[in-house]
Tab-separated table of C-alpha atoms in Angstrom:
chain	number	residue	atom	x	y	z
A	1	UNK	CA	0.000	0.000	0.000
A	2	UNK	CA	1.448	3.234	-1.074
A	3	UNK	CA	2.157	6.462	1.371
A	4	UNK	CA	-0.949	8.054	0.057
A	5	UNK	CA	-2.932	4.847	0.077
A	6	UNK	CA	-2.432	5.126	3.589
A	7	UNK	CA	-3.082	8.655	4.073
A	8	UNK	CA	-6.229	8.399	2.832
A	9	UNK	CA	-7.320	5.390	4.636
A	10	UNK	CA	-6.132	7.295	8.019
A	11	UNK	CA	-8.435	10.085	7.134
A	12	UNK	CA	-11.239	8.533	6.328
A	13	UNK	CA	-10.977	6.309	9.542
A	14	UNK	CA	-10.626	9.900	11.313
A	15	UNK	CA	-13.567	11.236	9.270
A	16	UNK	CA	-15.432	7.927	10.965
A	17	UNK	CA	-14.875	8.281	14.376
A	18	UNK	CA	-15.415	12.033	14.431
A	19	UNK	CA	-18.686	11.013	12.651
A	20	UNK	CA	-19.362	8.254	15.208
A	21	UNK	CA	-18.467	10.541	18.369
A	22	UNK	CA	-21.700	12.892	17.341
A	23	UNK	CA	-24.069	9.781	16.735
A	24	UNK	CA	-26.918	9.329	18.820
A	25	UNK	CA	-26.331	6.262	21.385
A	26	UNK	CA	-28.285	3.383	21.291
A	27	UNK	CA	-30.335	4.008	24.375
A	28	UNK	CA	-29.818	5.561	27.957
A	29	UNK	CA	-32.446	5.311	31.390
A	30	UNK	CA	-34.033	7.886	32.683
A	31	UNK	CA	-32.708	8.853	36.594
A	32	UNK	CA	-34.477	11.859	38.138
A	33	UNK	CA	-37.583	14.039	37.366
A	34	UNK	CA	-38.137	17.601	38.909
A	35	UNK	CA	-41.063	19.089	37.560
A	36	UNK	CA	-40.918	19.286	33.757
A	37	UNK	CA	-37.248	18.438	33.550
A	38	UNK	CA	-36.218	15.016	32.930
A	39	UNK	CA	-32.644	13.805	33.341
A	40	UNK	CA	-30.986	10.618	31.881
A	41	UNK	CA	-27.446	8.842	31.614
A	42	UNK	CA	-26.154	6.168	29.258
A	43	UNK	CA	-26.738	8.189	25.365
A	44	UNK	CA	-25.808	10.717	23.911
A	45	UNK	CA	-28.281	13.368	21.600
A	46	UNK	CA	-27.412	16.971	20.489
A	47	UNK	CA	-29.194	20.022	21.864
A	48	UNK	CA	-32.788	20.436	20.151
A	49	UNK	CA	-32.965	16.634	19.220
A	50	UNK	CA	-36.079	13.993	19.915
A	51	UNK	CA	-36.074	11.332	22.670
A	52	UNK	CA	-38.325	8.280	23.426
A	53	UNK	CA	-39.259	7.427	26.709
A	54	UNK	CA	-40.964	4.381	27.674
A	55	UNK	CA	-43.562	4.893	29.991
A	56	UNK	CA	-45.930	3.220	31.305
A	57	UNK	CA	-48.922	5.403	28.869
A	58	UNK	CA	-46.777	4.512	26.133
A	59	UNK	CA	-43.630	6.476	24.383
A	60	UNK	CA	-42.952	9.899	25.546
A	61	UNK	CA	-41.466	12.229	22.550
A	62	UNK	CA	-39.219	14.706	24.644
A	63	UNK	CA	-36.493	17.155	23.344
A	64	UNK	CA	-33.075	17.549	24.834
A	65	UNK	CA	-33.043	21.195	26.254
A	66	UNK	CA	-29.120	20.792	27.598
A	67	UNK	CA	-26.785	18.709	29.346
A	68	UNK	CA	-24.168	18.156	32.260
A	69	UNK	CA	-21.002	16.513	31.735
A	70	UNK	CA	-22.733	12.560	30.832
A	71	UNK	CA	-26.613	13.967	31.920
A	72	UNK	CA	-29.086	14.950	29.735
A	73	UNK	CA	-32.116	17.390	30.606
A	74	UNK	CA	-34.828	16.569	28.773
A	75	UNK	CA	-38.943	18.051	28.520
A	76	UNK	CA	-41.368	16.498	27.101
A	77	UNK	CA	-43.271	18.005	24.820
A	78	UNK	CA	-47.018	16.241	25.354
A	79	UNK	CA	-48.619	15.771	29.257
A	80	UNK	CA	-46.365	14.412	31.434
A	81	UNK	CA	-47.544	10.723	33.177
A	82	UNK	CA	-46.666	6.880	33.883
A	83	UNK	CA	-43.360	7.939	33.917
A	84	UNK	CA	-40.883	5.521	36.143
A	85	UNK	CA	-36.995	5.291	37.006
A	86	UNK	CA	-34.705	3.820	35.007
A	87	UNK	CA	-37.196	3.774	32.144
A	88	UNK	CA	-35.086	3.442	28.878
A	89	UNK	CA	-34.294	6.890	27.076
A	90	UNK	CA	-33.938	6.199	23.029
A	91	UNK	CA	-32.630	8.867	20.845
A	92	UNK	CA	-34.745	9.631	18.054
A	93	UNK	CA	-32.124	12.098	16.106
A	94	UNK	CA	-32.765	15.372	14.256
A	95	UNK	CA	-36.300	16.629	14.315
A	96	UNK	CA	-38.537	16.285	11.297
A	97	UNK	CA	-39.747	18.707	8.754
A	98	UNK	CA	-42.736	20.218	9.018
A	99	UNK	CA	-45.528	19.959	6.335
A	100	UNK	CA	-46.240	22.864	3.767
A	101	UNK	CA	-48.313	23.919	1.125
A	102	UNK	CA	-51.405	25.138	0.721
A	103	UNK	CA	-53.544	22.912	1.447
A	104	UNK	CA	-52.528	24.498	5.013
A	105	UNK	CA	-55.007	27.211	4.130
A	106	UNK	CA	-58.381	26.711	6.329
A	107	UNK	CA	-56.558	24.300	8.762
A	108	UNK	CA	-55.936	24.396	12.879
A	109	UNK	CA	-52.620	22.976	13.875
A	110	UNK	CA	-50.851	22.461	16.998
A	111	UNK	CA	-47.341	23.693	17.897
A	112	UNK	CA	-45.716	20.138	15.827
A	113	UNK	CA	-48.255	21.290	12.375
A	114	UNK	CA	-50.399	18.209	13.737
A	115	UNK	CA	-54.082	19.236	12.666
A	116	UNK	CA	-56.064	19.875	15.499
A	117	UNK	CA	-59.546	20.888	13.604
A	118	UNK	CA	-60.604	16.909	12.855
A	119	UNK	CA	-60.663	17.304	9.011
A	120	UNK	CA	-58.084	14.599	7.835
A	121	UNK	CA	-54.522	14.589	7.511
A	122	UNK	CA	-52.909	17.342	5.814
A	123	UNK	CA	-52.515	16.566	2.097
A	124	UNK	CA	-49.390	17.902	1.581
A	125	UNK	CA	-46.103	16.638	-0.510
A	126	UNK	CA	-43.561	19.103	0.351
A	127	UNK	CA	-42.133	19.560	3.825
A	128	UNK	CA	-39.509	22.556	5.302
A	129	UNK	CA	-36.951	22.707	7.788
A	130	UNK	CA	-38.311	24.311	10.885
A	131	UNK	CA	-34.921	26.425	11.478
A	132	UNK	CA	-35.411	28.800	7.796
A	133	UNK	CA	-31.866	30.506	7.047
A	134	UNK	CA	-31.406	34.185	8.274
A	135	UNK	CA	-32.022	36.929	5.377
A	136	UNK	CA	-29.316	39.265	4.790
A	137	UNK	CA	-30.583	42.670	5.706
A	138	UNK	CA	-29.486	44.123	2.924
A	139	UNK	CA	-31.161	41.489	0.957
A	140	UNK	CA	-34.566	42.538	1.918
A	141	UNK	CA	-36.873	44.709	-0.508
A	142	UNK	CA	-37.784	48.554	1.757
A	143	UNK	CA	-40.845	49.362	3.196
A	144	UNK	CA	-42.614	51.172	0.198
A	145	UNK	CA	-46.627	50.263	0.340
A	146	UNK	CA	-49.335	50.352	3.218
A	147	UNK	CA	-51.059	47.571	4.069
A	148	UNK	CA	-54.991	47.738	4.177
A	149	UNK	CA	-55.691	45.970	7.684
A	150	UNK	CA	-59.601	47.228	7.389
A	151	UNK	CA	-59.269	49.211	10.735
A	152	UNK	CA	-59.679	52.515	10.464
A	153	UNK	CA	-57.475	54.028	13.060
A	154	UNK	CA	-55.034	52.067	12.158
A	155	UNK	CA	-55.185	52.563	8.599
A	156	UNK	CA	-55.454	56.748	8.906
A	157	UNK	CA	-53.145	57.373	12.201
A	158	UNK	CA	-50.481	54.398	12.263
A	159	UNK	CA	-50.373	53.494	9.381
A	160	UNK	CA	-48.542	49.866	8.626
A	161	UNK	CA	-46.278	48.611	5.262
A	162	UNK	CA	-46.036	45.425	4.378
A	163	UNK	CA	-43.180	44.014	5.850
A	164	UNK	CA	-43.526	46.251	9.122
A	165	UNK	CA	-43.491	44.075	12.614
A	166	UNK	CA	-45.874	46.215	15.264
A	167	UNK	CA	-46.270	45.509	18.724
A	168	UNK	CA	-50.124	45.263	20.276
A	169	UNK	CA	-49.691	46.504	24.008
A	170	UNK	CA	-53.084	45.387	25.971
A	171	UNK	CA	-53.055	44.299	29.475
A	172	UNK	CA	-56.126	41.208	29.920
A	173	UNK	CA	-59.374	41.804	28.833
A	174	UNK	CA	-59.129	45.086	26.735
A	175	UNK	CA	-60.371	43.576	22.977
A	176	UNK	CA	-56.621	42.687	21.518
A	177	UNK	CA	-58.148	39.606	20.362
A	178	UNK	CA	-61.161	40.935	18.491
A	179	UNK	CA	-58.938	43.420	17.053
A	180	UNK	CA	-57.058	41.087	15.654
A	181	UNK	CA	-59.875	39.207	14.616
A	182	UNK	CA	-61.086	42.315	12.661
A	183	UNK	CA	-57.728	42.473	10.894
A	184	UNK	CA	-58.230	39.131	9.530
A	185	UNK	CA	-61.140	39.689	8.479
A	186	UNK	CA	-60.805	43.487	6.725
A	187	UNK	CA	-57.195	42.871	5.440
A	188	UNK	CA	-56.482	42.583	2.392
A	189	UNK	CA	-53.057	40.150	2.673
A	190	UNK	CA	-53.487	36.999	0.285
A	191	UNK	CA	-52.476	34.630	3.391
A	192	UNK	CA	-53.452	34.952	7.224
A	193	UNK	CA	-51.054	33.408	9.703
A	194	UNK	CA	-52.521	32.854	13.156
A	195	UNK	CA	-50.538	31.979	16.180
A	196	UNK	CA	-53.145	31.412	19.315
A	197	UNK	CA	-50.400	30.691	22.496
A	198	UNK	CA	-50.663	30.557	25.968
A	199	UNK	CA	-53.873	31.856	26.047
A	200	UNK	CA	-57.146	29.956	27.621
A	201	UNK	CA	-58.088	26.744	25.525
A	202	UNK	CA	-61.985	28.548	24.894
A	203	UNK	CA	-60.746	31.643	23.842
A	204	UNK	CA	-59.045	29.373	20.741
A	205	UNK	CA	-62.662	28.039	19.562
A	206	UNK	CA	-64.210	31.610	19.845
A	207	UNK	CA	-61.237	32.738	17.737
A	208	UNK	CA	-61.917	30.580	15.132
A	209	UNK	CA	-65.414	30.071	14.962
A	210	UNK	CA	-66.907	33.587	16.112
A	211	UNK	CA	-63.819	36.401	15.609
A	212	UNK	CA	-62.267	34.172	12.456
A	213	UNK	CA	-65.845	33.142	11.396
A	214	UNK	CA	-65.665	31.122	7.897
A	215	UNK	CA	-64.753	33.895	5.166
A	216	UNK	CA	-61.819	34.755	7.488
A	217	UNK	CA	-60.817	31.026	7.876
A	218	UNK	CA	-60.793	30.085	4.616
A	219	UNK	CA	-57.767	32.571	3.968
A	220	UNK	CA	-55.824	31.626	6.819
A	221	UNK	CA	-53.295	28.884	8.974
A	222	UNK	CA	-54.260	28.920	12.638
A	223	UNK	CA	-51.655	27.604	15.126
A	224	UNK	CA	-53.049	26.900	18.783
A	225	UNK	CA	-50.896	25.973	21.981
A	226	UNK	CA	-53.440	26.798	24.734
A	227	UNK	CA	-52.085	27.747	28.600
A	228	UNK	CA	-52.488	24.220	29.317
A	229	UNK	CA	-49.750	22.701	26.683
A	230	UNK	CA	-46.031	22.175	27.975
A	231	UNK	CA	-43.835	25.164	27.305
A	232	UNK	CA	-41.557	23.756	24.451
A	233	UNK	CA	-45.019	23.173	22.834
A	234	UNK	CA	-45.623	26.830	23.634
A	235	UNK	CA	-42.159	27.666	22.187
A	236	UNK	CA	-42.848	25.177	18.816
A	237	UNK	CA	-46.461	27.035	17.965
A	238	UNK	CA	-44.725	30.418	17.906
A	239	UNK	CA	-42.191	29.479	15.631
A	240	UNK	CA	-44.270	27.101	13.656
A	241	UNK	CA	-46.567	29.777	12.905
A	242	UNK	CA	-43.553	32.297	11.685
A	243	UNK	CA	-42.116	29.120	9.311
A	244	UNK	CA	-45.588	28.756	7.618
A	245	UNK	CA	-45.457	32.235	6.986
A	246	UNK	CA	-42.364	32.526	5.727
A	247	UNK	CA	-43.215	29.866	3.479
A	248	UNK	CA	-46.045	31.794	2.086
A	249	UNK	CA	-43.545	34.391	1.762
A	250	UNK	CA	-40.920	32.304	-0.449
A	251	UNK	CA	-44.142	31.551	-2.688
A	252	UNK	CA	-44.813	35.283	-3.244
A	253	UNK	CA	-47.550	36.093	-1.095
A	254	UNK	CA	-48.211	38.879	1.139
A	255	UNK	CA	-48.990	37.082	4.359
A	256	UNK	CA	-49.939	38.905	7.427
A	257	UNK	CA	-49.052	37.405	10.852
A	258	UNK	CA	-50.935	37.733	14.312
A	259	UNK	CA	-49.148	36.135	17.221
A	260	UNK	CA	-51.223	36.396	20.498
A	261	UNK	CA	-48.307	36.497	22.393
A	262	UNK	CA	-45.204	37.218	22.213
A	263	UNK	CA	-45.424	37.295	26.333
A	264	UNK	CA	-46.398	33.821	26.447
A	265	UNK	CA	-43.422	32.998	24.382
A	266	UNK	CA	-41.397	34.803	26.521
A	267	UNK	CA	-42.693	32.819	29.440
A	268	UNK	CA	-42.226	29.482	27.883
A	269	UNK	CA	-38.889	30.248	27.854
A	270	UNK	CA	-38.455	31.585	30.817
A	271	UNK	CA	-39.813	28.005	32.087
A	272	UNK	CA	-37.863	26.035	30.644
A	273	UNK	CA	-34.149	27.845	30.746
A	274	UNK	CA	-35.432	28.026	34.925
A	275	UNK	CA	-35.746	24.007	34.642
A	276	UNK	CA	-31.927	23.701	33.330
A	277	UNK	CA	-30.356	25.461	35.284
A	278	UNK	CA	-29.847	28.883	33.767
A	279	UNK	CA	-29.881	31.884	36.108
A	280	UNK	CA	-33.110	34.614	36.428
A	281	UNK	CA	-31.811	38.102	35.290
A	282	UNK	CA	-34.705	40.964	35.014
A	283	UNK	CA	-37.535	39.997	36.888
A	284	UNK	CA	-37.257	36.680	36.665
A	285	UNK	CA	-36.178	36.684	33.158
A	286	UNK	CA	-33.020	35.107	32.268
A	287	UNK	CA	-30.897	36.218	29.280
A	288	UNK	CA	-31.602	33.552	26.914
A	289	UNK	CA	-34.966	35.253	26.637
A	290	UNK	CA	-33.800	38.356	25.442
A	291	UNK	CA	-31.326	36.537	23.123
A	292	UNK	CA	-34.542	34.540	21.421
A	293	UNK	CA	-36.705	37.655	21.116
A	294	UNK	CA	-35.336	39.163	18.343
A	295	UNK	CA	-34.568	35.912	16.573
A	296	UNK	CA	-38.087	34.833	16.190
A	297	UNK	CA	-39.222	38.680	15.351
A	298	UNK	CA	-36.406	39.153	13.015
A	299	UNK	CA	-37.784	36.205	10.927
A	300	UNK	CA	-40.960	38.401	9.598
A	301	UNK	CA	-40.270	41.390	6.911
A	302	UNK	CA	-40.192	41.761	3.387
A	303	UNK	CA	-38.233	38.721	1.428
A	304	UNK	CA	-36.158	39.825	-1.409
A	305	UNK	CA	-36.587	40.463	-4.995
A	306	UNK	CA	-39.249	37.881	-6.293
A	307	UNK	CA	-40.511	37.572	-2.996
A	308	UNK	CA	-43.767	38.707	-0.651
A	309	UNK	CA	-43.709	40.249	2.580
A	310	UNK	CA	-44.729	39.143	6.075
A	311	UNK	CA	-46.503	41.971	8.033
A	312	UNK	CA	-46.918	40.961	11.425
A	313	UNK	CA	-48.671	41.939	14.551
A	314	UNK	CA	-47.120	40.456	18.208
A	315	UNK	CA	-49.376	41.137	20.989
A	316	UNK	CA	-47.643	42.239	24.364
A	317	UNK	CA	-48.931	41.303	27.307
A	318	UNK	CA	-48.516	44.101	29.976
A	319	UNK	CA	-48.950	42.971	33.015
A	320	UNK	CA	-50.994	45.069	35.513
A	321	UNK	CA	-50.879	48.199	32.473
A	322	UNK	CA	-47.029	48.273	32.991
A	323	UNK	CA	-45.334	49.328	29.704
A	324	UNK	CA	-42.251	49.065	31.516
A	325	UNK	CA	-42.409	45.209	31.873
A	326	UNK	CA	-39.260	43.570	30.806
A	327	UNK	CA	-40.843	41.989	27.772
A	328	UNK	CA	-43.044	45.039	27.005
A	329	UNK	CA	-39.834	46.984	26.724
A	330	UNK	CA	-37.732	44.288	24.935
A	331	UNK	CA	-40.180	44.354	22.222
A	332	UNK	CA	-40.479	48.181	21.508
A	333	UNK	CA	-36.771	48.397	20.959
A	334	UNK	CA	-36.972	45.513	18.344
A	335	UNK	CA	-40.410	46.256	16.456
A	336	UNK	CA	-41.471	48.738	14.233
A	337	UNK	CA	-43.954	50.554	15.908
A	338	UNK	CA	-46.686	49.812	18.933
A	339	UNK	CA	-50.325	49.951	19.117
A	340	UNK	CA	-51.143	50.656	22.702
A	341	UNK	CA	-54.596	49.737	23.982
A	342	UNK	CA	-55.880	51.565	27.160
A	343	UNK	CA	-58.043	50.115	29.590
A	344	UNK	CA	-59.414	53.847	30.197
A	345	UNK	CA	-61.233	53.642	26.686
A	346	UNK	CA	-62.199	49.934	27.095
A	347	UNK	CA	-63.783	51.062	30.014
A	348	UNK	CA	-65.913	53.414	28.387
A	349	UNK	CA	-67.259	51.245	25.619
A	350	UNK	CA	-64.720	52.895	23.525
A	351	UNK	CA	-63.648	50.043	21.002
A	352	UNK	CA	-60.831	48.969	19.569
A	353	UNK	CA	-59.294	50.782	22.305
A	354	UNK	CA	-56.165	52.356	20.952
A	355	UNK	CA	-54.962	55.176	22.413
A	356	UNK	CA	-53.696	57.169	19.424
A	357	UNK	CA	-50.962	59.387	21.948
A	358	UNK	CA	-49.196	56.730	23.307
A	359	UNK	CA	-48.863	54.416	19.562
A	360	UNK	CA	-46.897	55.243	16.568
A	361	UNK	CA	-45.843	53.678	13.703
A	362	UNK	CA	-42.506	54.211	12.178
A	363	UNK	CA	-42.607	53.538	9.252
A	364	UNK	CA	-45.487	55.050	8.261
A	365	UNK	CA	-43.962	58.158	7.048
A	366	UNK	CA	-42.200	56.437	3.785
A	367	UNK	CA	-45.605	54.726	3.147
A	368	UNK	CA	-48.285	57.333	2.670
A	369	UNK	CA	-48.391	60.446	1.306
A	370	UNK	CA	-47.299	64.266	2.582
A	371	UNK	CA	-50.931	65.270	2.757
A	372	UNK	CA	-51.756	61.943	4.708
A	373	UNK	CA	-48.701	62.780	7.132
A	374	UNK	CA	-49.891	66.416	7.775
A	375	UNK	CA	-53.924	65.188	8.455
A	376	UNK	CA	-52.296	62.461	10.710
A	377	UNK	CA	-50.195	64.982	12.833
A	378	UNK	CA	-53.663	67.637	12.611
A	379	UNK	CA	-56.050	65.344	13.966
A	380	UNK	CA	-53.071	63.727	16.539
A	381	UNK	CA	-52.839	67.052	18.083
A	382	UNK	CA	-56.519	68.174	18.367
A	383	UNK	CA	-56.944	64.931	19.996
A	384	UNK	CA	-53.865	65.794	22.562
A	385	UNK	CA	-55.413	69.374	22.896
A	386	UNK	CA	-58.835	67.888	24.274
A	387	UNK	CA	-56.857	64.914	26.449
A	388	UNK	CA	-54.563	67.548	28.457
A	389	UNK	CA	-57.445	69.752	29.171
A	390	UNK	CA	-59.467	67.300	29.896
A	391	UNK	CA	-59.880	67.675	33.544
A	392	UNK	CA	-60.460	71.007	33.450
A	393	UNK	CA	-63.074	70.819	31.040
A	394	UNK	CA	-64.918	68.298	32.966
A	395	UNK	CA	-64.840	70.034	36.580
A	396	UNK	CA	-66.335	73.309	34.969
A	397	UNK	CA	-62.907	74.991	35.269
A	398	UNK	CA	-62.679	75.924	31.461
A	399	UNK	CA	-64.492	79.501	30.371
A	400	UNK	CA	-65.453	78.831	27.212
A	401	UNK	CA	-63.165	81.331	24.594
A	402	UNK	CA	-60.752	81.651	26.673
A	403	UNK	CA	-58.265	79.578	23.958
A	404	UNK	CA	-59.392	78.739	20.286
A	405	UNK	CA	-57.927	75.533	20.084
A	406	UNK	CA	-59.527	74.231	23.216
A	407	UNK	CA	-62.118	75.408	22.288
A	408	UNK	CA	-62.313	73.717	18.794
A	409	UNK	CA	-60.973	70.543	20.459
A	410	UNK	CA	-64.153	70.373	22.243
A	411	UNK	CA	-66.370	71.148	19.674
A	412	UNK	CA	-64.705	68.312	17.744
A	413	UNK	CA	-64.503	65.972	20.315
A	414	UNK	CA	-67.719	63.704	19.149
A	415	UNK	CA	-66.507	63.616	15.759
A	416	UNK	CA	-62.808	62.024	17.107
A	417	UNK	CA	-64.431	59.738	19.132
A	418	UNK	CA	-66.619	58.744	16.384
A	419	UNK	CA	-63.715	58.066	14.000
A	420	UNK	CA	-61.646	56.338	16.092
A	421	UNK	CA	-64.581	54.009	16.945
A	422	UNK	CA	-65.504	50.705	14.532
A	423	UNK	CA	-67.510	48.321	15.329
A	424	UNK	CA	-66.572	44.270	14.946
A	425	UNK	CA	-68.448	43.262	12.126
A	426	UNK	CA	-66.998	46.590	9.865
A	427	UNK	CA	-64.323	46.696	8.059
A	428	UNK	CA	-63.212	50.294	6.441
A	429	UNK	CA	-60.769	50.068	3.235
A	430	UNK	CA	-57.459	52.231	3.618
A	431	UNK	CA	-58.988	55.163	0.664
A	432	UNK	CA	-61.911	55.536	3.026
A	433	UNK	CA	-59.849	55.603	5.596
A	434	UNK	CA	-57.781	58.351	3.994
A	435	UNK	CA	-60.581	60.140	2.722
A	436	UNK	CA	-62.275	60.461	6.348
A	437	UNK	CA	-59.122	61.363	8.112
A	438	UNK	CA	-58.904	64.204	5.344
A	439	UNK	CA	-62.393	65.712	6.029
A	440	UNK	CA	-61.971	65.700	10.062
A	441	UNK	CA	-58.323	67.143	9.804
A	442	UNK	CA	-59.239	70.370	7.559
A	443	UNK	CA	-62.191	70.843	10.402
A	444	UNK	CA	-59.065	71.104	13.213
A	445	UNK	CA	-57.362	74.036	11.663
A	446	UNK	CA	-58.656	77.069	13.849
């Protein structure tokens, strides 16, 4: 055998065993359980990989969240029972694709792309990798054109592009949900993504059948993980959801994307880098969840040239009205604008809710026009006129004359209110929109 002969065969035999150090092992047994976290000896299985366990309700798919030296931590990703010690780990390698196509359009999924709905298996032929390759920023098409969302605050005074990511701000029980049920249905994006996670397992079927209803449906992918699903099937619907809409995206479509919430995400994992090990940072927070923010928001925008555009909308979960929370004010440094919805206005029957002062979007100002801008900022501050004074005005304080822009601020007052108002059942096209926002703002000049 020549020198080379044996070269080769030395490298090849090196390629092997490097090769065979990163296989899965055969099999290991499962040694403790705290909580969620399950921890086994005896195989081997890269971070984000499938287990089997055998239990005694069968096998239990979990995925390997970290390790220690020879231990595995391990969560499972359905309920949690008949579990035992020493029951036999088995690595299942690499996880699978998920299914695409569009016969995805009208369907309910879990966080795996497992119909939930009850209609038959998805009849698709083409699958993706769940981890999509980052887009070069300077790859991606700008923010030229608004996107028609069929609300009409939204469409007059923040207005969105496709390919803008906005943050809905809403503490509990202040409409963010039939908002974004009125998007879907007034919008006028080819493709609806809908991520439903974290939130109460009836709120899902009200979504779909009463907010959704069936014109809305049969446009859109609806991805459910209810409050009662483990946290890495939390973490799975969230970016499920974002990989069938970038798929849509590849295709060509514009797709618009509502995740309800980007809080629960945050919380799922907070639970499960708590279960490894990892230490709490900002209230509670540790820093991995601040590291997988902007990963999974960074995924939506425009796509490049040939390419459609995911608009999304993340809803924020501020607990107790604090727009300070950690993840509140995580997400306003890495989206393109906020919708902020005040409990004050819910309150008084004032719906959607959006407090105009306290949202902006920015990027509206390289989607509509100069004339649009200068109504916007008109209207914006005849509104802030009435709001300051407010008190005043109520208590009697206020002599009527005594300033001409309070004055007209008050005499306008039922018109704003009645503009920013829109019922659930309307939708209001962007021109209209335009065209209303132009009549009330030549009324605020004094």
């Amino acid at each position: 055998m020549t020198t080379r002969q044996h070269q080769l065969l030395n490298k090849l035999n090196l390629h092997e065993q490097q090769v065979n150090a990163f296989l899965p092992d055969a099999s290991g047994q499962l040694v403790r359980v705290v909580g969620l976290t399950l921890e086994a000896t005896g195989c081997r299985a890269p971070v984000g990989s499938l287990c089997s366990i055998e239990t005694m309700a069968g096998d239990l798919i979990a995925e390997v969240v970290g390790f220690d030296d020879e231990l595995l931590y391990l969560m499972p990703i359905e309920e949690l029972r008949g579990v035992m010690p020493g029951a036999r780990v088995t690595p299942l390698g690499e996880q699978t694709g998920l299914n695409v196509g569009l016969a995805l359009l009208g369907r309910v999924l879990d966080g795996n792309g497992v119909p939930l709905d009850g209609l038959g298996d998805l009849h698709t032929d083409q699958k993706a990798s769940r981890h999509a390759p980052m887009i070069n920023p300077l790859a991606r098409r700008a923010i030229t054109e608004p996107l028609d969302v069929g609300v009409r605050s939204i469409n007059a005074m923040l207005t969105v592009g496709k390919g803008q990511r906005m943050g809905l701000f809403a503490g509990s029980g202040v409409g963010k949900s039939v908002l974004l049920g009125m998007m879907t249905r007034g919008t006028t994006a080819d493709v609806i993504v809908v991520g439903l996670v974290g939130e109460r397992g009836r709120e899902v079927k009200e979504f779909i059948e009463e907010i959704l209803g069936d014109e809305g449906r049969a446009r859109s992918v609806v991805v459910a993980a209810p409050a009662d699903t483990s946290p890495l099937m939390r973490l799975r619907a969230c970016e499920t959801s974002t990989r069938i809409a970038e798929y849509f995206r590849d295709l060509g479509y514009n797709v618009l994307l509502l995740m309800d919430s980007l809080t629960r995400y945050a919380q799922a994992q907070r639970e499960i880098a708590l279960a490894v090990g990892e230490p709490p940072a900002t209230k509670g927070y540790p820093p991995s969840v601040f590291a997988k923010l902007p990963k999974l928001v960074e995924r939506a925008g425009n796509g490049g040239v040939g390419q459609g555009s995911i608009t999304a909308f993340y809803t924020v979960l501020t607990e107790g009205d604090d727009l300070q929370d950690p993840i509140a004010d995580a997400a306003r440094a890495i989206l393109d604008g906020h919708i902020v919805l005040s409990r004050t206005l819910a309150d008084s029957g004032h719906y959607p809710a959006i407090d105009v002062e306290a949202s902006i979007s920015r990027v509206a100002p390289m989607v509509i026009s100069e004339a649009h801008l200068e109504a916007t900022r008109r209207v914006k501050q005849m509104y802030s006129v009435f709001q300051q004074n407010r008190d005043l005005i109520s208590i009697g304080a206020y002599t009527q004359g005594s300033d001409p822009r309070i004055d007209n601020a008050i005499r306008l007052q039922p018109a704003m209110n009645a503009f920013l108002r829109q019922t659930m059942k309307e939708a209001i096209s962007f021109d209209s929109s335009a065209l209303m926002l132009g009549q009330l703002s030549a009324q605020c000049q004094v």
